[in-house]
Coordinates of N, CA and C in Angstrom, one line a residue:
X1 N 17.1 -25.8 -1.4 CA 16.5 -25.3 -0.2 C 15.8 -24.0 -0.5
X2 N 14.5 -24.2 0.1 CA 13.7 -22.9 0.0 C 14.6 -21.8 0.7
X3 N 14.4 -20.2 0.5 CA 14.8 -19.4 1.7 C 13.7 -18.0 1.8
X4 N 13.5 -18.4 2.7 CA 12.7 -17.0 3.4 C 12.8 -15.9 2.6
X5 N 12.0 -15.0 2.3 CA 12.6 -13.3 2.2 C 12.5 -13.1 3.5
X6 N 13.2 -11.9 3.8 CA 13.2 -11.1 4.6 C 12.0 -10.6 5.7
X7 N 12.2 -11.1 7.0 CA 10.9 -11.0 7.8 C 10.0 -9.4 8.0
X8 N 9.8 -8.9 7.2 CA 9.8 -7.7 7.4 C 7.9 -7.1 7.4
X9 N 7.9 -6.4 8.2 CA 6.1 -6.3 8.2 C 5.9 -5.2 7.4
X10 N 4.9 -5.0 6.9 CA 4.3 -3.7 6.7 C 4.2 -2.4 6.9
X11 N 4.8 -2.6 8.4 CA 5.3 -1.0 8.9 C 6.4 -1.0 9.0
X12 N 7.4 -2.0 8.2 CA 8.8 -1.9 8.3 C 9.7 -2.1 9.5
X13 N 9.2 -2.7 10.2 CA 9.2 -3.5 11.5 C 9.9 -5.1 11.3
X14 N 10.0 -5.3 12.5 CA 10.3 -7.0 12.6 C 8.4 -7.7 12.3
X15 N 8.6 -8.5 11.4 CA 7.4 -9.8 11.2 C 7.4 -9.9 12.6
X16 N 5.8 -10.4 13.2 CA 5.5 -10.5 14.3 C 4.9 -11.8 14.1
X17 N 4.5 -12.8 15.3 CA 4.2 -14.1 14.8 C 2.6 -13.7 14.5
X18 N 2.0 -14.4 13.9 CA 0.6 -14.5 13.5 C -0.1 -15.6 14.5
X19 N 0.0 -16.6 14.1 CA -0.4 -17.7 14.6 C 0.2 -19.1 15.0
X20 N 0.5 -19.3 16.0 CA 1.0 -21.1 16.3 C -0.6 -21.8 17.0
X21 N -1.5 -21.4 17.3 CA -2.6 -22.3 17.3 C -3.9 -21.5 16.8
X22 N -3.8 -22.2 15.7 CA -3.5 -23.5 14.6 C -2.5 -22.8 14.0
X23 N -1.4 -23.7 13.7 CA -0.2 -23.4 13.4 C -0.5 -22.7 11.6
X24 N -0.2 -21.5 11.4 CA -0.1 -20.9 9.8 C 1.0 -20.5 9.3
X25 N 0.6 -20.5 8.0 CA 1.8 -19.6 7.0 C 2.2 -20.5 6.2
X26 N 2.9 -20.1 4.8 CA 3.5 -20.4 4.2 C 4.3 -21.8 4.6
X27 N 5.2 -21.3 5.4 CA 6.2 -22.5 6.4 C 5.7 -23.1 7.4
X28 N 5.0 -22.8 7.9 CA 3.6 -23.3 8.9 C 5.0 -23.3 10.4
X29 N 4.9 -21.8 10.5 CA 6.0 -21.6 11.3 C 5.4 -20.3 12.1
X30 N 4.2 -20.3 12.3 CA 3.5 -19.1 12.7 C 3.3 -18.0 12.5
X31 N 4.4 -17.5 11.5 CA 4.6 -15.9 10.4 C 4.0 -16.3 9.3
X32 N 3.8 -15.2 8.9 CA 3.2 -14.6 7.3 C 5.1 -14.5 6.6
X33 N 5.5 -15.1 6.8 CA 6.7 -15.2 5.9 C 6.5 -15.9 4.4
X34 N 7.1 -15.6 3.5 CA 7.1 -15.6 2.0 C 8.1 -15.8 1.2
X35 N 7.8 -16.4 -0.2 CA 9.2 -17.0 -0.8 C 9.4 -16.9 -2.1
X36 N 10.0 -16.6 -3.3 CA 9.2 -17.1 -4.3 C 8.1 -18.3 -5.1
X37 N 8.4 -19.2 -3.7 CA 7.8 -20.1 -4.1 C 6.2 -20.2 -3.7
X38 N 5.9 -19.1 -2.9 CA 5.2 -19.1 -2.6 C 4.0 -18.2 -3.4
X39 N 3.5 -19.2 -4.2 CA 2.5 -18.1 -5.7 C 1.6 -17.0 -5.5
X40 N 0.6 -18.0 -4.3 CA -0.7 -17.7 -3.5 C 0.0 -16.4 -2.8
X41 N 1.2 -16.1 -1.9 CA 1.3 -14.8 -1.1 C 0.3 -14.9 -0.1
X42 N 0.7 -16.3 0.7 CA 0.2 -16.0 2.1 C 0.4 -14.8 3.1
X43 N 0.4 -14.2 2.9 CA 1.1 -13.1 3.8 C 0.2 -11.8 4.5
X44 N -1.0 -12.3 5.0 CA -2.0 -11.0 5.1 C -2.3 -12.1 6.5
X45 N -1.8 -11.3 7.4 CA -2.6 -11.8 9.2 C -3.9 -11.2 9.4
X46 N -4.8 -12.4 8.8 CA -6.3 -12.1 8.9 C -6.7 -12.7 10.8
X47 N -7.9 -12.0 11.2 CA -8.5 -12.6 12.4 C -9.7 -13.2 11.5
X48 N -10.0 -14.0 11.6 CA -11.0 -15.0 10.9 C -12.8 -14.6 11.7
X49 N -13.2 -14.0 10.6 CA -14.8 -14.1 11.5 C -16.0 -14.9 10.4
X50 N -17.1 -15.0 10.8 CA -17.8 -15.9 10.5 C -18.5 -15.6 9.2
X51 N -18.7 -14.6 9.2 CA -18.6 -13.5 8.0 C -17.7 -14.0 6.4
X52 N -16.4 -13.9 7.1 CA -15.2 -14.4 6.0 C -15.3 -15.6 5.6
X53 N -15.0 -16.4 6.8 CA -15.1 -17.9 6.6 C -16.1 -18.8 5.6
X54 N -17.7 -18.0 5.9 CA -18.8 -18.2 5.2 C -18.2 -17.4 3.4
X55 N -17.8 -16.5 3.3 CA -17.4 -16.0 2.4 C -16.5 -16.7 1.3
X56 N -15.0 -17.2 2.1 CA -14.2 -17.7 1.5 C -14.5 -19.1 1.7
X57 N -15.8 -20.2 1.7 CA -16.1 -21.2 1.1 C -16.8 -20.8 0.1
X58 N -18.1 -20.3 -0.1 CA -18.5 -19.8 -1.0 C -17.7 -19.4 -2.1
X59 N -16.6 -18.6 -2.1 CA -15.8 -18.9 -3.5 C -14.5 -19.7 -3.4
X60 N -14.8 -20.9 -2.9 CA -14.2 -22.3 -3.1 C -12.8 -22.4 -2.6
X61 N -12.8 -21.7 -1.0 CA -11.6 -22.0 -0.4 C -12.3 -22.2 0.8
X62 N -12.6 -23.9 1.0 CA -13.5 -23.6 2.7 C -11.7 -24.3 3.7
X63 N -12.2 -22.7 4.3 CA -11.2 -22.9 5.4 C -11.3 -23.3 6.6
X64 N -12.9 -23.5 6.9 CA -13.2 -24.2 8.3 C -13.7 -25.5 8.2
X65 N -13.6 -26.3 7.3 CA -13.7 -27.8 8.0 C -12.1 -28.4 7.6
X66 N -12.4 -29.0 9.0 CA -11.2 -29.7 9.1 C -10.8 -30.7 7.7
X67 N -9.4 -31.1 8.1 CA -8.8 -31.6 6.6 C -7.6 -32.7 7.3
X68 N -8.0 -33.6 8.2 CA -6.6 -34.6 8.8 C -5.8 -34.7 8.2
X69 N -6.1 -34.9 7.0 CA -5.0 -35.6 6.1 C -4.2 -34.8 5.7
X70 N -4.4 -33.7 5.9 CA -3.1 -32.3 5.9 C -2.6 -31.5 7.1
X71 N -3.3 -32.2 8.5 CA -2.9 -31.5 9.7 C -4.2 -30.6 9.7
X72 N -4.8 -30.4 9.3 CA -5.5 -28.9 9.4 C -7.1 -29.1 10.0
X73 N -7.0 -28.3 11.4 CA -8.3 -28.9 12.2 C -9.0 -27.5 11.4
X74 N -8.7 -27.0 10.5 CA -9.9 -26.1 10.5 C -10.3 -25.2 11.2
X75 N -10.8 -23.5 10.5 CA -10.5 -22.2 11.5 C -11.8 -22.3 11.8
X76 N -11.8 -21.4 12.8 CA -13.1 -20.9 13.4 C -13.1 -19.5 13.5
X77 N -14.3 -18.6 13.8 CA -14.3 -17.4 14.2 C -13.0 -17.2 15.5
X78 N -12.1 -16.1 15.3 CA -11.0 -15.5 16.4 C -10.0 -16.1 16.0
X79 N -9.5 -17.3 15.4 CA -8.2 -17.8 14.8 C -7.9 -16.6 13.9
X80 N -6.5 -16.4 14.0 CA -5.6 -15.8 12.8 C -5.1 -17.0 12.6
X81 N -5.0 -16.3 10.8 CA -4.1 -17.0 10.2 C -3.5 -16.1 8.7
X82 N -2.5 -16.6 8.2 CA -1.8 -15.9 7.3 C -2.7 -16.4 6.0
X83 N -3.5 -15.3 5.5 CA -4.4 -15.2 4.4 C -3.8 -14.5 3.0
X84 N -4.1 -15.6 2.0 CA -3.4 -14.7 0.6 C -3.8 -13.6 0.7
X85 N -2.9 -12.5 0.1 CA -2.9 -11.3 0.0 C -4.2 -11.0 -1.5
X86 N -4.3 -12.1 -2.1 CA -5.2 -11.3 -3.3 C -7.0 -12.0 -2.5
X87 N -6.7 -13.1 -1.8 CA -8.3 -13.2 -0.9 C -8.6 -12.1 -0.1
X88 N -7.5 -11.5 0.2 CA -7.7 -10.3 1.5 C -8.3 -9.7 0.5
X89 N -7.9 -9.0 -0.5 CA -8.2 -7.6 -1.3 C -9.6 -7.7 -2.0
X90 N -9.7 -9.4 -2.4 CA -11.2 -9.9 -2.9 C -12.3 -9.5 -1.9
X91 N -11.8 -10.3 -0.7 CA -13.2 -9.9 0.1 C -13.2 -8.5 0.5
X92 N -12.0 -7.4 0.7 CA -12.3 -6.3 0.9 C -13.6 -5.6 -0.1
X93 N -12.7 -5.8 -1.7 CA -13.8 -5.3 -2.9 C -15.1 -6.1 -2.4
X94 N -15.8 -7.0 -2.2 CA -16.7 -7.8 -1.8 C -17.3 -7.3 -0.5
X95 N -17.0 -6.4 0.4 CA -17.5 -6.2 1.7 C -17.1 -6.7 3.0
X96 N -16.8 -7.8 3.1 CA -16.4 -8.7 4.4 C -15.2 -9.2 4.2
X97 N -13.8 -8.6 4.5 CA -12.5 -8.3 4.8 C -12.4 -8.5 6.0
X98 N -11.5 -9.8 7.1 CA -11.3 -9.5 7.8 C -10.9 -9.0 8.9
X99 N -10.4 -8.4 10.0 CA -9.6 -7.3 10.3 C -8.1 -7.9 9.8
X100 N -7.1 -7.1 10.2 CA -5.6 -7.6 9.8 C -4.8 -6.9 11.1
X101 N -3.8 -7.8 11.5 CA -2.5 -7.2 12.4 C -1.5 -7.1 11.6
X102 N -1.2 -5.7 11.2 CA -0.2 -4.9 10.4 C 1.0 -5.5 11.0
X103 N 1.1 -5.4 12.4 CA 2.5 -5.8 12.6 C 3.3 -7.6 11.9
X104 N 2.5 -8.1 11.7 CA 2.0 -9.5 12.0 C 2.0 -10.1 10.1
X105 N 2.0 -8.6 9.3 CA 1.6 -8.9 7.7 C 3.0 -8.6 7.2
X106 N 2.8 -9.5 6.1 CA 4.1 -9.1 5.6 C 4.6 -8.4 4.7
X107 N 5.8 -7.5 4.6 CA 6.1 -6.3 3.7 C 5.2 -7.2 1.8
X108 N 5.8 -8.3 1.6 CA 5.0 -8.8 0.5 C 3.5 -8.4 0.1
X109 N 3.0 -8.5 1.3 CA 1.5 -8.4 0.6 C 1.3 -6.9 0.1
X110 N 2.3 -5.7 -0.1 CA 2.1 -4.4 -0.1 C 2.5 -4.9 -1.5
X111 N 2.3 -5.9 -2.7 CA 2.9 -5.9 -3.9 C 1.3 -6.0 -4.3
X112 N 0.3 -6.9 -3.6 CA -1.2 -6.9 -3.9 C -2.3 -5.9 -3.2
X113 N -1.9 -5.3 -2.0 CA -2.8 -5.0 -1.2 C -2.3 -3.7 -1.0
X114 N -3.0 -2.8 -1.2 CA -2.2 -1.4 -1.1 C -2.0 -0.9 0.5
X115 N -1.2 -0.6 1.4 CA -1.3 -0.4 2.4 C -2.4 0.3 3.4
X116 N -3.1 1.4 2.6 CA -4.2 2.2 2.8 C -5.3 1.3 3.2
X117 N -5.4 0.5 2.4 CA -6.6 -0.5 2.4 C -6.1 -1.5 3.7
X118 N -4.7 -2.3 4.1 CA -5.0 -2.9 5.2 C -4.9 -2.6 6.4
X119 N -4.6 -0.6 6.3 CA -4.5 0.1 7.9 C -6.2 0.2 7.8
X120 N -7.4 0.1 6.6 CA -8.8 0.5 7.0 C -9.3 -0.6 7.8
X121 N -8.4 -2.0 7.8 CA -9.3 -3.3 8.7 C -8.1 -3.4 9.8
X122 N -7.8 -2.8 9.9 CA -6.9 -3.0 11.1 C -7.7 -2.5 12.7
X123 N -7.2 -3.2 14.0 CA -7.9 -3.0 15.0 C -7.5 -1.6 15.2
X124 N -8.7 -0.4 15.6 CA -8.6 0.7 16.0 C -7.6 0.7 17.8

């Protein structure tokens, strides 16, 4: 049996849900929750803009066309969803990062993503 680490955000807080439509994460349980099993470190609650999306097909993760045969209708601009922590930090170095709900991220991604860096995309 898989087990969870510890639901814990970024600000040391309770994990906050990210997304149930379209359902994300690791567990596809609507948190940025993490495992060891989990290599990638889904754990960065990105808001998805067109910007990113365009970005992260371009270096060969297209996350907006749909995919049936794994459940997955595919994001659009304003979906969150729980984003590897080392895509978050790529597109930051790259320019188009984008934004993040700190409450919502998980203490894990602070092992790739220096905290500093995901309070600068966070909503004012």
């Amino acid at each position: 049996m898989i087990r969870k680490d510890k639901a814990i955000n970024v600000l040391g807080g309770t994990l906050e849900l990210c997304s149930k439509d379209p359902v994300s994460g690791f567990f596809r349980d609507g948190h940025c929750n993490t495992c060891p099993e989990d290599s990638s470190s889904h754990t960065v609650c990105a808001l998805m803009t067109a910007e990113f999306l365009a970005y992260s097909k371009y270096v060969g993760n297209d996350l907006s066309t749909p995919r049936p045969e794994f459940d997955f209708p595919g994001l659009k601009a304003g979906d969150q969803w729980c984003l590897c922590a080392a895509r978050f930090l790529q597109a930051h170095d790259e320019g188009c990062a984008p934004q993040v709900r700190l409450e919502a991220t998980h203490e894990s991604a602070l092992n790739i993503v220096p905290l500093e860096i995901l309070r600068q995309h966070a909503p004012q």
